[in-house]
Amino acid sequence: MSELAPAASDPAAPAATVEESVRAIIATSLGRPLDEVHLDSALMNDLGAESLDLLDIVFCIEREFAIEITRGEMERVARGDMTDEEFAPGGLISEAGLARLRQLMPEAAHRIAAGLRAREILSLFTVQTFANMVHGKREGRQV
Amino acid sequence: MIDPSDAPAFLAWLQARRSTRVFTDAPVPRAVLARLIEAAISAPSNTNRQPWRFAVVRAPALRTRIAEAVRAKADEIKAIIARGHHAEDYGSYGDFFHEPLANATAIIVPQYRSYPDLIANFIASGGGDPAQYATASAMQAELCSTCAAVMTLLTQAHAEGLGACWMAGPMIARDEIQRTLGIEAPWQMVGAVALGYPATASAAPPRKPIDRVATWFEDDTHE
């Protein structure tokens, strides 16, 4: 782990440490210099992550923070509790779905626009999205 | 000989190679498989060690035994993962480990062996400390050489109109496969190649663009 994240596994670690640890994990996983990895960097679009890279990152984050992140939780981060039909009928995200996305992923709001497809949701995930999941888990919230 | 003016066309041909996982029932003639091995052994190797061997399996019952060994291990792993919270992420990964082997009409199991590190021994013979120098063992040179041989084999398979898939997945049944094929130390299998005539056309998977994989040094301003 980077020297930026010495106390990340400490539940009492300050919020800034979570962000910095997540940045360091993502930089290491993707082989990117830390200064290229910003909280608003989109993992797939800005940092060139592939879907398997996201899994690598999830495993690292789980180990670092002693938490569990399921695929269902990752999807809920983006879509909340909406049904498939409400969220993305035919795969295209509805107006209500886009509104929910903007609400749940404000860090990616500028990328959320009409025409977005459900399969593209992972492309919205930023460094901050993962940090938010860690915060949610540590606070006992459903993420 | 390929004329240099045909190089762009050759690149396009190389780029058309796919990992094929579904094959017809048509057997691959022994002569064709022999050409694949001839191609493989034309690959470069460190100090020309040629640290490779190949088990070429055409026998149906033996192929089935290999595929079944992989399937059994894949099922075992799947059951473990199903107890955790990433079962959904794992999905049907395990099926990819054995299905290409199960419908292949030939399986090639490449093997490599390590050799003593010659340059390290030379350094030691002069009273030096080999640990202070990165030598062939620092890059697992014999493994790298064997991988080059497998790539050459795959290229020849492409030229023969065969489909092929070189897989790491069968490593989960390494011990069973090595026992079945009589692969003993110092030899070690390097995955397995499923082969046959393609039943379907495979879509081109995306490739990382060259600006993400190549760093260019074209002038000396970086010094």
Short mmCIF file of C-alpha atoms in Angstrom, two decimals:
data_model
loop_
_atom_site.label_atom_id
_atom_site.label_comp_id
_atom_site.label_asym_id
_atom_site.label_seq_id
_atom_site.Cartn_x
_atom_site.Cartn_y
_atom_site.Cartn_z
CA MET A 1 0.00 0.00 0.00
CA SER A 2 1.02 3.57 -0.53
CA GLU A 3 2.38 5.58 2.34
CA LEU A 4 -0.70 7.74 1.89
CA ALA A 5 -2.84 5.05 3.44
CA PRO A 6 -1.21 3.82 6.61
CA ALA A 7 -4.29 3.80 8.80
CA ALA A 8 -7.06 3.02 6.37
CA SER A 9 -8.06 -0.22 8.06
CA ASP A 10 -8.64 1.66 11.30
CA PRO A 11 -12.43 2.20 11.56
CA ALA A 12 -11.73 5.50 13.27
CA ALA A 13 -9.58 6.73 10.42
CA PRO A 14 -10.57 10.20 9.25
CA ALA A 15 -12.58 10.58 6.06
CA ALA A 16 -9.67 12.02 4.13
CA THR A 17 -7.74 8.84 4.72
CA VAL A 18 -10.44 6.79 3.01
CA GLU A 19 -10.28 8.96 -0.09
CA GLU A 20 -6.50 8.87 -0.17
CA SER A 21 -6.39 5.12 0.40
CA VAL A 22 -8.89 4.49 -2.35
CA ARG A 23 -6.89 6.72 -4.69
CA ALA A 24 -3.73 4.79 -3.83
CA ILE A 25 -5.44 1.42 -4.37
CA ILE A 26 -6.77 2.48 -7.74
CA ALA A 27 -3.45 3.98 -8.82
CA THR A 28 -1.64 0.78 -7.87
CA SER A 29 -4.22 -1.50 -9.49
CA LEU A 30 -4.20 0.41 -12.75
CA GLY A 31 -0.47 1.07 -12.74
CA ARG A 32 -1.02 4.82 -12.84
CA PRO A 33 0.99 7.52 -11.06
CA LEU A 34 -0.95 8.71 -8.03
CA ASP A 35 -1.05 12.28 -9.30
CA GLU A 36 -3.05 11.11 -12.34
CA VAL A 37 -5.75 9.62 -10.13
CA HIS A 38 -8.18 12.24 -8.89
CA LEU A 39 -11.35 11.84 -6.91
CA ASP A 40 -13.40 12.81 -9.94
CA SER A 41 -11.51 10.52 -12.33
CA ALA A 42 -13.86 8.05 -14.00
CA LEU A 43 -12.16 4.69 -13.77
CA MET A 44 -13.10 3.43 -17.21
CA ASN A 45 -13.22 6.62 -19.25
CA ASP A 46 -10.39 8.59 -17.64
CA LEU A 47 -8.11 5.89 -16.28
CA GLY A 48 -8.67 3.19 -18.87
CA ALA A 49 -9.91 0.55 -16.43
CA GLU A 50 -11.50 -2.61 -17.81
CA SER A 51 -14.31 -4.43 -16.03
CA LEU A 52 -11.85 -6.95 -14.56
CA ASP A 53 -9.79 -4.05 -13.20
CA LEU A 54 -12.87 -2.96 -11.26
CA LEU A 55 -13.05 -6.40 -9.68
CA ASP A 56 -9.35 -6.22 -8.77
CA ILE A 57 -10.01 -2.87 -7.14
CA VAL A 58 -13.04 -4.19 -5.25
CA PHE A 59 -10.95 -7.05 -3.84
CA CYS A 60 -8.20 -4.62 -2.76
CA ILE A 61 -10.69 -2.26 -1.13
CA GLU A 62 -12.35 -5.15 0.68
CA ARG A 63 -9.03 -6.25 2.12
CA GLU A 64 -7.88 -2.74 2.96
CA PHE A 65 -11.02 -1.75 4.81
CA ALA A 66 -12.15 -5.21 5.96
CA ILE A 67 -15.51 -4.81 4.25
CA GLU A 68 -17.50 -6.74 1.67
CA ILE A 69 -18.84 -5.19 -1.52
CA THR A 70 -21.20 -7.31 -3.61
CA ARG A 71 -22.12 -6.79 -7.24
CA GLY A 72 -25.66 -6.06 -6.13
CA GLU A 73 -24.37 -3.28 -3.91
CA MET A 74 -22.38 -1.80 -6.76
CA GLU A 75 -25.51 -1.75 -8.88
CA ARG A 76 -27.53 -0.25 -6.05
CA VAL A 77 -24.98 2.53 -5.73
CA ALA A 78 -26.11 3.59 -9.15
CA ARG A 79 -29.77 2.65 -9.32
CA GLY A 80 -31.06 2.51 -5.79
CA ASP A 81 -34.04 0.21 -5.34
CA MET A 82 -35.69 0.86 -8.71
CA THR A 83 -36.77 -2.17 -10.69
CA ASP A 84 -35.22 -3.01 -14.05
CA GLU A 85 -38.35 -1.79 -15.82
CA GLU A 86 -38.43 1.50 -13.95
CA PHE A 87 -34.73 2.10 -14.24
CA ALA A 88 -33.85 1.06 -17.76
CA PRO A 89 -36.67 -0.34 -19.91
CA GLY A 90 -35.10 -2.09 -22.86
CA GLY A 91 -31.64 -1.28 -21.49
CA LEU A 92 -31.97 2.48 -22.01
CA ILE A 93 -32.02 4.39 -18.73
CA SER A 94 -35.29 6.23 -18.20
CA GLU A 95 -35.67 9.86 -17.16
CA ALA A 96 -36.51 8.67 -13.65
CA GLY A 97 -33.46 6.43 -13.77
CA LEU A 98 -31.22 9.30 -14.83
CA ALA A 99 -32.61 11.44 -12.02
CA ARG A 100 -31.91 8.64 -9.53
CA LEU A 101 -28.39 8.25 -10.88
CA ARG A 102 -27.70 11.97 -10.44
CA GLN A 103 -29.02 11.76 -6.90
CA LEU A 104 -27.00 8.69 -5.93
CA MET A 105 -23.85 9.51 -7.87
CA PRO A 106 -23.54 13.31 -7.73
CA GLU A 107 -19.83 12.95 -8.36
CA ALA A 108 -20.63 11.68 -11.85
CA ALA A 109 -23.62 13.94 -12.57
CA HIS A 110 -21.89 15.65 -15.49
CA ARG A 111 -21.66 12.31 -17.27
CA ILE A 112 -25.28 11.33 -16.74
CA ALA A 113 -27.29 12.25 -19.83
CA ALA A 114 -30.11 10.95 -21.98
CA GLY A 115 -29.08 7.98 -24.08
CA LEU A 116 -27.10 6.33 -21.30
CA ARG A 117 -27.56 2.57 -21.23
CA ALA A 118 -27.70 0.38 -18.14
CA ARG A 119 -24.62 -1.57 -19.22
CA GLU A 120 -22.67 1.68 -19.22
CA ILE A 121 -23.24 2.41 -15.55
CA LEU A 122 -19.87 1.07 -14.48
CA SER A 123 -18.30 3.67 -16.75
CA LEU A 124 -19.70 6.31 -14.39
CA PHE A 125 -17.82 5.00 -11.39
CA THR A 126 -15.25 7.50 -10.16
CA VAL A 127 -12.66 7.24 -7.44
CA GLN A 128 -15.10 9.12 -5.22
CA THR A 129 -17.82 6.54 -5.94
CA PHE A 130 -15.66 3.81 -4.44
CA ALA A 131 -14.72 6.05 -1.52
CA ASN A 132 -18.41 6.74 -0.93
CA MET A 133 -19.08 3.00 -0.85
CA VAL A 134 -16.40 2.59 1.80
CA HIS A 135 -17.88 5.44 3.85
CA GLY A 136 -21.32 3.91 3.54
CA LYS A 137 -20.11 0.51 4.65
CA ARG A 138 -18.23 1.91 7.61
CA GLU A 139 -21.22 3.89 8.71
CA GLY A 140 -23.37 0.76 8.50
CA ARG A 141 -25.48 2.17 5.70
CA GLN A 142 -26.73 -0.02 2.90
CA VAL A 143 -24.76 1.03 -0.16
CA MET B 1 8.83 -14.98 -47.82
CA ILE B 2 6.48 -12.09 -47.22
CA ASP B 3 7.32 -9.01 -49.22
CA PRO B 4 7.73 -5.98 -46.93
CA SER B 5 5.12 -4.19 -48.99
CA ASP B 6 2.68 -6.81 -47.73
CA ALA B 7 3.45 -6.03 -44.09
CA PRO B 8 0.26 -4.03 -43.48
CA ALA B 9 -1.77 -6.93 -44.88
CA PHE B 10 0.18 -9.32 -42.68
CA LEU B 11 -0.68 -7.17 -39.66
CA ALA B 12 -4.34 -7.27 -40.61
CA TRP B 13 -4.07 -11.07 -40.85
CA LEU B 14 -2.43 -11.26 -37.42
CA GLN B 15 -5.13 -9.04 -35.99
CA ALA B 16 -7.78 -11.41 -37.34
CA ARG B 17 -6.58 -14.21 -35.04
CA ARG B 18 -9.10 -15.01 -32.32
CA SER B 19 -9.30 -17.24 -29.32
CA THR B 20 -11.75 -19.87 -30.51
CA ARG B 21 -13.66 -21.89 -27.94
CA VAL B 22 -16.21 -23.80 -30.01
CA PHE B 23 -15.12 -26.32 -32.62
CA THR B 24 -16.63 -28.63 -35.22
CA ASP B 25 -16.21 -32.40 -34.93
CA ALA B 26 -13.65 -32.46 -37.74
CA PRO B 27 -10.40 -33.96 -36.50
CA VAL B 28 -7.15 -32.08 -36.93
CA PRO B 29 -4.76 -34.20 -39.03
CA ARG B 30 -1.53 -35.21 -37.37
CA ALA B 31 0.45 -33.56 -40.17
CA VAL B 32 -1.20 -30.23 -39.40
CA LEU B 33 -0.44 -30.57 -35.71
CA ALA B 34 3.13 -31.44 -36.56
CA ARG B 35 3.41 -28.15 -38.46
CA LEU B 36 2.18 -26.34 -35.38
CA ILE B 37 4.98 -27.91 -33.38
CA GLU B 38 7.49 -27.07 -36.14
CA ALA B 39 6.30 -23.48 -35.90
CA ALA B 40 6.54 -23.49 -32.11
CA ILE B 41 10.12 -24.69 -32.06
CA SER B 42 11.14 -21.93 -34.45
CA ALA B 43 10.61 -19.44 -31.63
CA PRO B 44 13.57 -17.67 -30.02
CA SER B 45 14.79 -18.83 -26.63
CA ASN B 46 17.35 -17.62 -24.14
CA THR B 47 20.81 -18.87 -25.12
CA ASN B 48 18.95 -21.17 -27.52
CA ARG B 49 17.97 -23.42 -24.62
CA GLN B 50 14.76 -24.46 -26.38
CA PRO B 51 13.30 -25.17 -22.94
CA TRP B 52 9.99 -26.52 -24.24
CA ARG B 53 8.09 -29.71 -24.84
CA PHE B 54 4.57 -30.30 -26.08
CA ALA B 55 2.06 -33.03 -25.31
CA VAL B 56 -0.11 -33.37 -28.42
CA VAL B 57 -3.35 -35.11 -27.49
CA ARG B 58 -5.58 -36.40 -30.26
CA ALA B 59 -6.88 -39.51 -28.48
CA PRO B 60 -10.56 -38.89 -27.68
CA ALA B 61 -10.67 -40.69 -24.34
CA LEU B 62 -7.59 -38.87 -23.12
CA ARG B 63 -8.99 -35.52 -24.20
CA THR B 64 -12.18 -36.29 -22.32
CA ARG B 65 -10.17 -37.25 -19.25
CA ILE B 66 -8.30 -33.94 -19.34
CA ALA B 67 -11.49 -31.91 -19.83
CA GLU B 68 -13.22 -33.82 -17.03
CA ALA B 69 -10.31 -33.25 -14.67
CA VAL B 70 -10.58 -29.52 -15.32
CA ARG B 71 -14.37 -29.55 -14.97
CA ALA B 72 -14.17 -31.36 -11.63
CA LYS B 73 -11.73 -28.79 -10.26
CA ALA B 74 -13.77 -25.92 -11.70
CA ASP B 75 -16.86 -27.27 -9.94
CA GLU B 76 -14.91 -27.58 -6.71
CA ILE B 77 -13.76 -23.96 -6.94
CA LYS B 78 -17.22 -22.77 -7.92
CA ALA B 79 -18.69 -24.40 -4.81
CA ILE B 80 -16.15 -22.56 -2.66
CA ILE B 81 -16.82 -19.21 -4.30
CA ALA B 82 -20.58 -19.77 -4.01
CA ARG B 83 -20.19 -19.64 -0.24
CA GLY B 84 -18.85 -16.08 -0.47
CA HIS B 85 -20.26 -12.75 -1.58
CA HIS B 86 -18.63 -12.71 -5.03
CA ALA B 87 -20.48 -15.72 -6.46
CA GLU B 88 -22.34 -13.45 -8.88
CA ASP B 89 -19.13 -11.84 -10.09
CA TYR B 90 -17.61 -15.25 -10.68
CA GLY B 91 -20.67 -16.32 -12.64
CA SER B 92 -19.78 -18.83 -15.30
CA TYR B 93 -16.03 -18.17 -15.41
CA GLY B 94 -15.34 -21.74 -14.46
CA ASP B 95 -17.20 -23.05 -17.51
CA PHE B 96 -14.63 -21.38 -19.73
CA PHE B 97 -11.94 -23.51 -18.10
CA HIS B 98 -13.13 -26.83 -19.46
CA GLU B 99 -15.70 -26.26 -22.22
CA PRO B 100 -13.16 -25.43 -24.96
CA LEU B 101 -11.20 -28.55 -23.99
CA ALA B 102 -14.36 -30.65 -24.00
CA ASN B 103 -15.22 -29.86 -27.61
CA ALA B 104 -11.71 -29.48 -29.00
CA THR B 105 -10.54 -32.19 -31.38
CA ALA B 106 -6.94 -31.78 -30.26
CA ILE B 107 -5.30 -30.47 -27.11
CA ILE B 108 -1.71 -29.34 -26.86
CA VAL B 109 -0.17 -28.99 -23.43
CA PRO B 110 3.01 -26.87 -23.64
CA GLN B 111 5.65 -27.44 -20.99
CA TYR B 112 8.78 -25.64 -19.94
CA ARG B 113 11.66 -26.30 -17.65
CA SER B 114 14.08 -24.00 -15.90
CA TYR B 115 17.81 -24.35 -16.33
CA PRO B 116 20.62 -23.27 -14.06
CA ASP B 117 21.26 -19.57 -14.54
CA LEU B 118 24.40 -19.68 -16.69
CA ILE B 119 25.40 -16.04 -16.35
CA ALA B 120 24.80 -16.13 -12.60
CA ASN B 121 27.13 -19.12 -12.40
CA PHE B 122 29.73 -17.27 -14.46
CA ILE B 123 29.54 -14.32 -12.09
CA ALA B 124 29.88 -16.61 -9.11
CA SER B 125 32.88 -18.31 -10.74
CA GLY B 126 34.66 -14.96 -10.71
CA GLY B 127 33.91 -14.42 -7.06
CA GLY B 128 30.99 -12.10 -7.71
CA ASP B 129 27.60 -12.10 -6.07
CA PRO B 130 24.97 -13.10 -8.67
CA ALA B 131 22.28 -11.62 -6.46
CA GLN B 132 23.66 -8.20 -7.33
CA TYR B 133 22.78 -8.70 -10.99
CA ALA B 134 19.51 -9.35 -12.76
CA THR B 135 20.15 -12.32 -15.01
CA ALA B 136 17.95 -14.67 -17.02
CA SER B 137 16.20 -16.06 -13.98
CA ALA B 138 15.02 -12.54 -13.14
CA MET B 139 12.68 -12.71 -16.11
CA GLN B 140 11.87 -16.43 -15.94
CA ALA B 141 13.53 -16.62 -19.34
CA GLU B 142 12.67 -20.26 -20.04
CA LEU B 143 9.00 -19.62 -19.32
CA CYS B 144 9.10 -16.52 -21.53
CA SER B 145 10.73 -18.53 -24.33
CA THR B 146 8.07 -21.21 -24.11
CA CYS B 147 5.35 -18.56 -24.24
CA ALA B 148 6.96 -17.22 -27.43
CA ALA B 149 6.82 -20.77 -28.81
CA VAL B 150 3.14 -21.04 -27.96
CA MET B 151 2.40 -17.74 -29.68
CA THR B 152 4.16 -18.98 -32.77
CA LEU B 153 2.10 -22.18 -32.57
CA LEU B 154 -1.09 -20.12 -32.34
CA THR B 155 -0.04 -18.09 -35.37
CA GLN B 156 0.55 -21.25 -37.39
CA ALA B 157 -2.84 -22.56 -36.24
CA HIS B 158 -4.36 -19.35 -37.58
CA ALA B 159 -2.61 -19.94 -40.91
CA GLU B 160 -3.94 -23.51 -41.00
CA GLY B 161 -7.51 -22.28 -40.63
CA LEU B 162 -7.72 -23.78 -37.17
CA GLY B 163 -9.29 -22.22 -34.14
CA ALA B 164 -7.28 -22.28 -30.93
CA CYS B 165 -7.56 -21.08 -27.38
CA TRP B 166 -4.54 -21.02 -25.07
CA MET B 167 -5.92 -21.14 -21.57
CA ALA B 168 -4.60 -20.67 -18.07
CA GLY B 169 -7.82 -22.13 -16.66
CA PRO B 170 -6.73 -25.79 -17.02
CA MET B 171 -3.94 -25.07 -14.53
CA ILE B 172 -6.49 -25.72 -11.80
CA ALA B 173 -6.15 -29.41 -12.71
CA ARG B 174 -2.38 -29.22 -13.17
CA ASP B 175 -1.53 -32.20 -11.02
CA GLU B 176 -4.09 -34.49 -12.66
CA ILE B 177 -3.15 -33.39 -16.18
CA GLN B 178 0.56 -33.74 -15.57
CA ARG B 179 0.02 -37.18 -14.08
CA THR B 180 -2.21 -38.21 -16.99
CA LEU B 181 0.31 -37.06 -19.59
CA GLY B 182 3.39 -38.25 -17.76
CA ILE B 183 4.76 -34.73 -17.28
CA GLU B 184 7.35 -34.92 -14.55
CA ALA B 185 9.86 -32.54 -12.97
CA PRO B 186 11.64 -30.51 -14.15
CA TRP B 187 8.88 -30.05 -16.72
CA GLN B 188 5.83 -27.99 -15.89
CA MET B 189 2.74 -27.39 -17.98
CA VAL B 190 2.03 -23.86 -19.22
CA GLY B 191 -1.73 -23.94 -19.57
CA ALA B 192 -3.34 -25.89 -22.39
CA VAL B 193 -4.27 -25.10 -25.98
CA ALA B 194 -7.66 -26.26 -27.22
CA LEU B 195 -7.63 -26.79 -30.98
CA GLY B 196 -10.04 -27.63 -33.74
CA TYR B 197 -11.80 -26.18 -36.73
CA PRO B 198 -13.91 -23.21 -35.62
CA ALA B 199 -17.65 -23.82 -35.41
CA THR B 200 -18.47 -20.14 -35.18
CA ALA B 201 -16.80 -16.84 -35.94
CA SER B 202 -15.60 -15.09 -32.80
CA ALA B 203 -16.06 -11.36 -32.33
CA ALA B 204 -12.94 -9.26 -32.03
CA PRO B 205 -12.30 -8.37 -28.39
CA PRO B 206 -11.23 -4.77 -27.79
CA ARG B 207 -7.53 -4.06 -27.64
CA LYS B 208 -5.85 -1.34 -25.64
CA PRO B 209 -4.72 1.38 -28.03
CA ILE B 210 -0.99 1.59 -28.70
CA ASP B 211 -0.67 4.92 -26.91
CA ARG B 212 -1.61 3.08 -23.71
CA VAL B 213 0.87 0.27 -24.13
CA ALA B 214 3.86 1.86 -25.87
CA THR B 215 6.18 4.52 -24.52
CA TRP B 216 8.17 6.13 -27.29
CA PHE B 217 11.66 7.56 -26.94
CA GLU B 218 12.40 9.34 -30.18
CA ASP B 219 14.71 12.09 -29.06
CA ASP B 220 17.05 12.64 -26.15
CA THR B 221 15.20 15.44 -24.41
CA HIS B 222 14.09 13.10 -21.62
CA GLU B 223 17.64 12.71 -20.39
#
